[in-house]
Tab-separated table of C-alpha atoms in Angstrom:
chain	number	residue	atom	x	y	z
F	26	MET	CA	67.782	109.217	78.566
F	27	LEU	CA	70.075	110.164	75.697
F	28	GLU	CA	72.143	112.198	78.131
F	29	ASP	CA	72.497	109.130	80.385
F	30	LEU	CA	73.616	107.001	77.454
F	31	ALA	CA	76.157	109.629	76.460
F	32	LYS	CA	77.519	109.723	80.024
F	33	ASP	CA	77.750	105.920	80.083
F	34	GLU	CA	79.685	105.900	76.806
F	35	GLU	CA	81.974	108.649	78.108
F	36	LYS	CA	82.608	106.646	81.282
F	37	MET	CA	83.380	103.512	79.228
F	38	ASP	CA	85.812	105.465	77.056
F	39	GLU	CA	87.507	106.832	80.181
F	40	ASP	CA	87.793	103.341	81.737
F	41	HIS	CA	89.197	101.957	78.476
F	42	SER	CA	91.754	104.781	78.307
F	43	ASN	CA	92.807	104.194	81.924
F	44	ALA	CA	93.177	100.450	81.293
F	45	ASN	CA	95.356	101.143	78.238
F	46	GLN	CA	97.536	103.509	80.249
F	47	ILE	CA	97.974	100.929	83.025
F	48	THR	CA	98.967	98.318	80.426
F	49	LYS	CA	101.501	100.700	78.858
F	50	ASP	CA	102.940	101.601	82.271
F	51	ARG	CA	103.288	97.937	83.184
F	52	ARG	CA	105.024	97.130	79.908
F	53	ARG	CA	107.476	99.984	80.483
F	54	GLN	CA	108.130	98.737	84.014
F	55	GLU	CA	108.659	95.174	82.774
F	56	ALA	CA	111.110	96.351	80.116
F	57	HIS	CA	113.026	98.293	82.772
F	58	TYR	CA	112.894	95.317	85.149
F	59	PHE	CA	114.392	92.912	82.619
F	60	LYS	CA	117.018	95.483	81.674
F	61	LEU	CA	118.055	95.731	85.324
F	62	TYR	CA	118.204	91.950	85.679
F	63	GLY	CA	120.369	91.811	82.580
F	64	ARG	CA	123.272	93.369	84.482
F	65	ILE	CA	126.146	90.980	85.082
F	66	GLU	CA	126.885	92.374	88.555
F	67	ILE	CA	123.467	91.219	89.825
F	68	HIS	CA	124.108	87.655	88.671
F	69	GLU	CA	127.619	87.774	90.055
F	70	TRP	CA	126.054	88.727	93.408
F	71	LEU	CA	123.693	85.737	93.170
F	72	LEU	CA	126.481	83.335	92.215
F	73	LYS	CA	128.522	84.421	95.234
F	74	ASP	CA	125.716	83.294	97.551
F	75	SER	CA	127.271	79.951	98.491
F	76	VAL	CA	124.253	78.797	100.557
F	77	ARG	CA	121.942	79.252	97.553
F	78	ILE	CA	124.263	77.604	95.042
F	79	LYS	CA	125.129	74.663	97.320
F	80	ALA	CA	121.460	73.849	97.958
F	81	TYR	CA	120.482	73.878	94.284
F	82	ARG	CA	123.562	71.896	93.260
F	83	GLU	CA	122.955	69.185	95.864
F	84	ALA	CA	119.226	69.003	95.084
F	85	ILE	CA	119.764	68.694	91.329
F	86	GLN	CA	123.199	67.440	90.373
F	87	HIS	CA	123.163	64.186	92.370
F	88	ASN	CA	119.478	63.407	91.810
F	89	GLU	CA	118.736	60.272	89.749
F	90	PHE	CA	115.267	61.565	88.864
F	91	PHE	CA	116.854	64.034	86.430
F	92	ARG	CA	118.317	61.284	84.222
F	93	HIS	CA	116.770	61.268	80.740
F	94	LYS	CA	114.205	63.896	81.741
F	95	THR	CA	113.052	67.141	80.096
F	96	VAL	CA	113.674	70.114	82.394
F	97	LEU	CA	112.340	73.675	82.277
F	98	ASP	CA	114.488	76.346	83.975
F	99	VAL	CA	112.248	79.384	84.617
F	100	GLY	CA	114.263	82.599	84.917
F	101	CYS	CA	117.536	80.914	83.996
F	102	GLY	CA	119.861	83.928	84.231
F	103	MET	CA	123.347	82.780	83.258
F	104	GLY	CA	122.122	79.187	83.141
F	105	VAL	CA	123.862	77.708	86.181
F	106	LEU	CA	120.818	75.695	87.317
F	107	SER	CA	120.445	74.440	83.740
F	108	ILE	CA	124.039	73.221	83.816
F	109	PHE	CA	123.356	71.400	87.097
F	110	ALA	CA	120.372	69.696	85.414
F	111	ALA	CA	122.392	68.785	82.318
F	112	LYS	CA	125.202	67.389	84.446
F	113	ALA	CA	122.639	65.274	86.314
F	114	GLY	CA	121.876	63.498	83.035
F	115	SER	CA	118.806	65.355	81.775
F	116	LYS	CA	117.860	64.581	78.190
F	117	ARG	CA	116.927	68.167	77.435
F	118	VAL	CA	116.975	71.450	79.374
F	119	LEU	CA	114.908	74.436	78.251
F	120	ALA	CA	116.272	77.620	79.831
F	121	VAL	CA	113.913	80.617	79.714
F	122	ASP	CA	114.617	84.228	80.679
F	123	ALA	CA	113.357	87.561	79.390
F	124	ALA	CA	116.417	89.482	80.599
F	125	THR	CA	119.290	90.092	78.217
F	126	ILE	CA	121.583	88.065	80.493
F	127	SER	CA	120.120	84.977	78.786
F	128	LYS	CA	122.298	85.682	75.740
F	129	TYR	CA	125.256	84.525	77.839
F	130	ALA	CA	123.493	81.356	78.978
F	131	GLN	CA	123.812	79.559	75.629
F	132	GLN	CA	127.506	80.411	75.404
F	133	VAL	CA	128.036	79.217	78.981
F	134	ALA	CA	126.286	75.944	78.072
F	135	GLN	CA	128.505	75.477	75.027
F	136	ASP	CA	131.673	76.363	76.934
F	137	ASN	CA	130.810	73.631	79.444
F	138	GLU	CA	129.994	71.063	76.720
F	139	PHE	CA	126.231	71.082	77.296
F	140	GLY	CA	125.292	73.042	74.176
F	141	ARG	CA	123.406	70.073	72.696
F	142	VAL	CA	121.387	69.531	75.866
F	143	ILE	CA	120.540	73.113	76.870
F	144	THR	CA	118.349	75.323	74.682
F	145	VAL	CA	118.023	78.965	75.750
F	146	ILE	CA	114.770	80.785	74.982
F	147	GLN	CA	114.730	84.557	75.495
F	148	GLY	CA	111.303	85.825	76.501
F	149	LYS	CA	108.758	85.861	79.293
F	150	VAL	CA	107.627	82.373	80.195
F	151	GLU	CA	104.044	83.605	79.811
F	152	ASP	CA	104.706	84.588	76.175
F	153	ILE	CA	106.836	81.761	74.759
F	154	GLU	CA	106.088	78.306	73.420
F	155	LEU	CA	108.397	75.347	73.948
F	156	PRO	CA	110.365	74.236	70.865
F	157	ASN	CA	109.952	71.074	68.769
F	158	GLY	CA	106.359	70.574	69.775
F	159	ILE	CA	107.169	69.830	73.424
F	160	LYS	CA	103.906	69.876	75.376
F	161	LYS	CA	105.012	68.763	78.837
F	162	VAL	CA	108.166	68.785	80.969
F	163	ASP	CA	109.155	66.410	83.758
F	164	ILE	CA	110.848	68.965	86.006
F	165	ILE	CA	110.748	72.713	86.654
F	166	VAL	CA	113.676	74.385	88.399
F	167	CYS	CA	113.344	78.010	89.412
F	168	ASP	CA	115.056	80.439	91.763
F	169	TRP	CA	111.833	82.376	92.291
F	170	MET	CA	112.262	83.669	95.830
F	171	GLY	CA	112.644	87.362	96.595
F	172	SER	CA	112.989	89.376	99.766
F	173	SER	CA	110.234	88.408	102.233
F	174	LEU	CA	109.746	85.450	99.847
F	175	PHE	CA	107.416	87.176	97.369
F	176	SER	CA	109.255	90.352	96.301
F	177	GLY	CA	109.688	90.438	92.530
F	178	ASN	CA	106.504	88.374	92.051
F	179	MET	CA	108.373	85.650	90.149
F	180	LEU	CA	106.271	82.990	91.825
F	181	GLU	CA	103.464	83.869	89.403
F	182	SER	CA	105.689	82.933	86.448
F	183	LEU	CA	106.577	79.613	88.059
F	184	LEU	CA	102.929	78.763	88.751
F	185	PHE	CA	102.016	79.706	85.166
F	186	ALA	CA	104.687	77.319	83.874
F	187	ARG	CA	103.510	74.599	86.272
F	188	ASP	CA	99.904	74.850	85.121
F	189	LYS	CA	100.816	74.915	81.429
F	190	TRP	CA	103.693	72.472	81.092
F	191	LEU	CA	104.436	70.332	84.158
F	192	SER	CA	103.453	66.678	83.750
F	193	ALA	CA	101.158	65.070	86.315
F	194	ALA	CA	104.057	63.249	87.998
F	195	GLY	CA	106.487	66.137	87.550
F	196	HIS	CA	108.798	67.668	90.141
F	197	ILE	CA	109.447	71.292	91.140
F	198	TYR	CA	112.731	72.465	92.716
F	199	PRO	CA	112.270	73.917	95.321
F	200	ASP	CA	108.693	72.905	96.063
F	201	THR	CA	107.900	74.059	99.619
F	202	ALA	CA	108.225	77.454	101.317
F	203	GLN	CA	107.442	79.030	104.665
F	204	LEU	CA	107.379	82.709	105.635
F	205	TYR	CA	108.036	83.579	109.289
F	206	LEU	CA	107.691	86.671	111.463
F	207	ALA	CA	109.555	87.557	114.675
F	208	ALA	CA	110.208	90.538	116.941
F	209	ILE	CA	113.707	92.012	117.116
F	210	LYS	CA	115.684	94.714	118.810
F	211	GLY	CA	117.339	97.222	116.511
F	212	ARG	CA	120.875	98.451	116.287
F	213	ASP	CA	121.378	101.757	118.084
F	214	GLN	CA	123.344	103.265	115.202
F	215	ASP	CA	120.492	102.524	112.774
F	216	LEU	CA	117.732	103.846	115.017
F	217	GLY	CA	119.450	107.045	116.107
F	218	PHE	CA	121.154	108.042	112.874
F	219	TRP	CA	118.589	110.547	111.631
F	220	HIS	CA	118.346	112.337	114.975
F	221	ASP	CA	121.928	113.571	114.782
F	222	VAL	CA	123.509	113.813	111.334
F	223	HIS	CA	126.674	115.900	111.625
F	224	GLY	CA	125.016	117.850	114.412
F	225	PHE	CA	121.659	118.390	112.661
F	226	ASP	CA	118.249	116.884	113.469
F	227	LEU	CA	116.985	115.039	110.379
F	228	SER	CA	114.348	113.021	112.206
F	229	ALA	CA	111.758	114.119	109.616
F	230	ILE	CA	113.594	111.869	107.174
F	231	ARG	CA	113.273	108.973	109.573
F	232	LEU	CA	109.500	109.446	109.580
F	233	ARG	CA	109.602	108.922	105.816
F	234	CYS	CA	111.857	105.897	106.209
F	235	GLU	CA	109.446	104.306	108.664
F	236	SER	CA	107.068	103.585	105.773
F	237	LYS	CA	109.787	101.624	103.975
F	238	ALA	CA	110.403	97.969	104.679
F	239	VAL	CA	114.168	97.558	104.882
F	240	VAL	CA	116.211	94.625	103.592
F	241	GLU	CA	119.184	94.225	105.910
F	242	HIS	CA	121.234	91.622	107.716
F	243	VAL	CA	119.666	90.672	111.048
F	244	THR	CA	121.599	88.472	113.472
F	245	GLY	CA	120.291	85.856	115.868
F	246	ASP	CA	121.199	87.924	118.916
F	247	GLN	CA	118.642	90.557	117.851
F	248	LEU	CA	115.700	88.154	118.191
F	249	MET	CA	113.350	89.061	121.023
F	250	SER	CA	110.600	86.508	120.474
F	251	ARG	CA	109.774	83.092	119.174
F	252	VAL	CA	109.010	82.973	115.473
F	253	CYS	CA	105.516	82.662	114.010
F	254	LEU	CA	104.609	81.007	110.709
F	255	VAL	CA	102.488	83.415	108.635
F	256	LYS	CA	102.431	81.635	105.255
F	257	SER	CA	103.161	78.103	104.034
F	258	LEU	CA	103.290	77.014	100.393
F	259	ASP	CA	103.133	73.676	98.581
F	260	LEU	CA	104.027	74.584	95.011
F	261	TYR	CA	102.256	71.562	93.542
F	262	THR	CA	98.880	72.828	94.765
F	263	GLU	CA	99.428	76.533	95.474
F	264	PRO	CA	96.915	78.745	93.619
F	265	ARG	CA	97.854	81.844	91.655
F	266	GLN	CA	97.938	85.235	93.418
F	267	SER	CA	99.456	83.637	96.523
F	268	ALA	CA	101.461	86.769	97.308
F	269	LYS	CA	98.244	88.445	98.464
F	270	PHE	CA	97.233	87.248	101.922
F	271	ARG	CA	96.479	88.154	105.536
F	272	SER	CA	97.589	86.161	108.554
F	273	LEU	CA	97.182	86.410	112.297
F	274	PHE	CA	100.395	86.301	114.318
F	275	GLU	CA	101.336	85.894	117.963
F	276	LEU	CA	104.920	86.483	119.041
F	277	LYS	CA	105.844	85.260	122.489
F	278	VAL	CA	108.602	87.422	123.961
F	279	THR	CA	111.618	85.421	125.143
F	280	ARG	CA	113.567	88.054	127.137
F	281	ASN	CA	113.323	91.485	128.718
F	282	GLY	CA	114.276	94.512	126.630
F	283	TRP	CA	113.014	96.597	123.737
F	284	VAL	CA	111.349	95.545	120.488
F	285	HIS	CA	112.105	98.055	117.751
F	286	ALA	CA	110.897	96.117	114.719
F	287	LEU	CA	109.401	92.976	113.268
F	288	VAL	CA	111.427	90.843	110.877
F	289	ALA	CA	110.251	88.535	108.081
F	290	TYR	CA	112.327	85.695	106.696
F	291	PHE	CA	111.689	82.497	104.753
F	292	ASP	CA	112.769	78.892	104.314
F	293	VAL	CA	112.375	76.794	101.162
F	294	GLY	CA	112.699	73.037	100.781
F	295	PHE	CA	113.498	70.507	98.079
F	296	SER	CA	111.251	67.621	99.113
F	297	LYS	CA	111.997	65.565	95.967
F	298	SER	CA	115.760	65.578	96.483
F	299	THR	CA	117.518	62.382	97.543
F	300	GLN	CA	118.464	63.921	100.872
F	301	ARG	CA	116.911	66.587	103.067
F	302	ILE	CA	117.925	69.894	101.485
F	303	SER	CA	116.652	73.365	102.330
F	304	ILE	CA	117.588	77.032	102.307
F	305	SER	CA	116.935	79.148	105.391
F	306	THR	CA	117.179	82.920	105.568
F	307	SER	CA	116.693	82.907	109.340
F	308	PRO	CA	118.727	85.459	111.320
F	309	SER	CA	120.250	82.420	113.071
F	310	ALA	CA	121.282	80.763	109.780
F	311	PRO	CA	124.333	81.508	107.594
F	312	TRP	CA	124.126	84.661	105.453
F	313	THR	CA	122.333	84.649	102.106
F	314	HIS	CA	121.874	87.461	99.589
F	315	TRP	CA	118.185	87.657	100.541
F	316	ASN	CA	119.074	88.873	104.063
F	317	GLN	CA	115.883	89.617	106.042
F	318	THR	CA	113.048	92.145	105.697
F	319	VAL	CA	112.667	94.537	108.629
F	320	PHE	CA	109.585	96.579	109.565
F	321	TYR	CA	110.554	99.306	112.039
F	322	LEU	CA	107.819	100.249	114.498
F	323	GLU	CA	106.826	103.867	115.101
F	324	THR	CA	106.759	103.127	118.822
F	325	PRO	CA	109.395	100.796	120.326
F	326	LEU	CA	107.898	98.324	122.787
F	327	PRO	CA	109.318	97.719	126.283
F	328	VAL	CA	108.804	93.985	126.717
F	329	MET	CA	109.277	91.327	129.349
F	330	ALA	CA	109.754	87.600	128.859
F	331	GLY	CA	106.430	85.773	128.549
F	332	GLU	CA	104.468	88.704	127.132
F	333	CYS	CA	102.802	88.408	123.710
F	334	ILE	CA	102.729	90.692	120.704
F	335	LYS	CA	99.628	89.919	118.648
F	336	GLY	CA	98.366	91.220	115.355
F	337	VAL	CA	97.640	90.806	111.661
F	338	PHE	CA	100.257	90.663	108.898
F	339	ALA	CA	98.987	91.491	105.394
F	340	MET	CA	100.903	91.473	102.111
F	341	LYS	CA	100.099	92.125	98.459
F	342	PRO	CA	101.921	93.059	95.251
F	343	SER	CA	101.674	96.776	94.483
F	344	GLU	CA	99.112	97.686	91.867
F	345	ASN	CA	101.247	100.652	90.786
F	346	SER	CA	104.709	99.131	90.460
F	347	ILE	CA	105.965	95.645	89.646
F	348	PHE	CA	109.041	96.484	91.747
F	349	ASP	CA	107.077	96.974	94.978
F	350	THR	CA	105.337	94.843	97.583
F	351	GLU	CA	102.939	96.436	100.065
F	352	PHE	CA	102.423	95.434	103.695
F	353	ASP	CA	99.975	96.329	106.444
F	354	ILE	CA	100.792	95.418	110.027
F	355	PHE	CA	98.151	95.692	112.743
F	356	LEU	CA	99.730	95.173	116.149
F	357	ASN	CA	98.284	94.954	119.635
F	358	PHE	CA	100.515	94.783	122.690
F	359	ASP	CA	99.336	94.781	126.302
F	360	GLY	CA	102.525	94.785	128.349
F	361	ARG	CA	103.266	95.415	131.977
F	362	GLU	CA	105.015	98.702	131.171
F	363	LYS	CA	103.117	99.807	128.087
F	364	SER	CA	100.002	98.982	126.066
F	365	VAL	CA	99.748	100.047	122.431
F	366	THR	CA	97.723	99.429	119.291
F	367	ILE	CA	99.582	100.139	116.066
F	368	HIS	CA	98.687	100.126	112.380
F	369	GLN	CA	101.565	100.750	109.980
F	370	SER	CA	101.801	100.429	106.219
F	371	PHE	CA	105.074	99.611	104.460
F	372	VAL	CA	106.402	99.384	100.925
F	373	LEU	CA	109.272	97.089	99.939
F	374	THR	CA	111.092	97.790	96.684
F	375	ASP	CA	112.908	94.825	95.135
F	376	PRO	CA	116.438	95.443	96.473
F	377	LEU	CA	118.230	93.945	93.463
F	378	THR	CA	116.718	96.686	91.289
F	379	LEU	CA	118.435	99.262	93.520
F	380	CYS	CA	121.932	97.808	93.106
C-alpha cells in the first residue's frame, strides 16, 4: 500500500511538472507572439486593407450610438479604431493591446487631438483592470478575425472582455460572423510545382505541404460548388471556446471539371451600425488581407455538375502552439467517374507571424 501511495505521489509530481512546463511554454509563445505583432510592417499591411478600414470607419465614425459613450478597443494596435470612436463623439476610449505597437497608439491619439479622450493600456485584456474605477463599457470594438475566421484565437480575448465589462445594453463591432466552405479547382502552377523544380522531382516535399492549410488568394472563377455554412456566430451570446467545433457539410457541384481543394472564407457584420455594413472574404468579393484558407486534397476529384461532396469539417486551436489551428476534414464523394473517402488533417499557422 505504501508503494502505491509513493507511485501516486510520483505521478502527481510528474503531472504538476508537466503543467508547469506547458505554462512556461505558453508564456514564451505569447511573448513571441506580441513581439511579432509589435512590428510596424504588420500594422502597415493591415492599414492598407481598404475593405477592412472602410467597413470599420463607416460602422463607427458616423454612428450616433457612440456619442458620449465609453468604448473599449480590444487589440488596438496603432489605435485607428479608437480614433474612429473618438471622432464619433465617444466620451472615453480605452485602447488595450499587449504588443509593443501600443506605445505608438497614445502618440497617434495626441497627434490627432484625441489625447484627452483615448487612454492606451498596454497589457493582455485578461490581465488588466480599467482605469478610474470603470466597471462597465457601452461599446467594444475589436478586429478579432484571423485566417479561416479563428486563426490567432483573438476571439477568446473579445469574449472575455464582453463577459467582464460590456453593459447589458452594450454593442459589439462587428457582432456577427459566418464561416463558409466551398470546393475549388487549383492553379496548375501551384499543383505541379514540386513535381518539376529545375528538372528535379521534389514531390516528397509536396506530400509534406499537403498537411498544411495554405492562406492564398482564391478567385471566383476557381469555385466549383455552391458554398456551405459551417459556423455562425452571434457575439452577444457566443460561448467561450467557440473555435473548437465540428460541422457537417454538403457541397453541390456547379460545373464539370476537377476539384483540387476545399476553401474556407468568412463574412462578418455590423448589425448595430446605422446602415448595412459587412466585410466579406469570399473569393468573389474584393481582396482583403485575410485572403482565403485552402485545404489541398490528396486525391483530386473529377466532378460533374449536380454531384455532391459530403463530409465533416472539424477545427480546434492547437494545444501545442498558440500560432496554430488544427483541422480535420472527412470527405465522401460518390461521383460518376470516381468514388472516394478521404480523411486529411491540416495545420494552419497564423500567416501574419510568418511575415
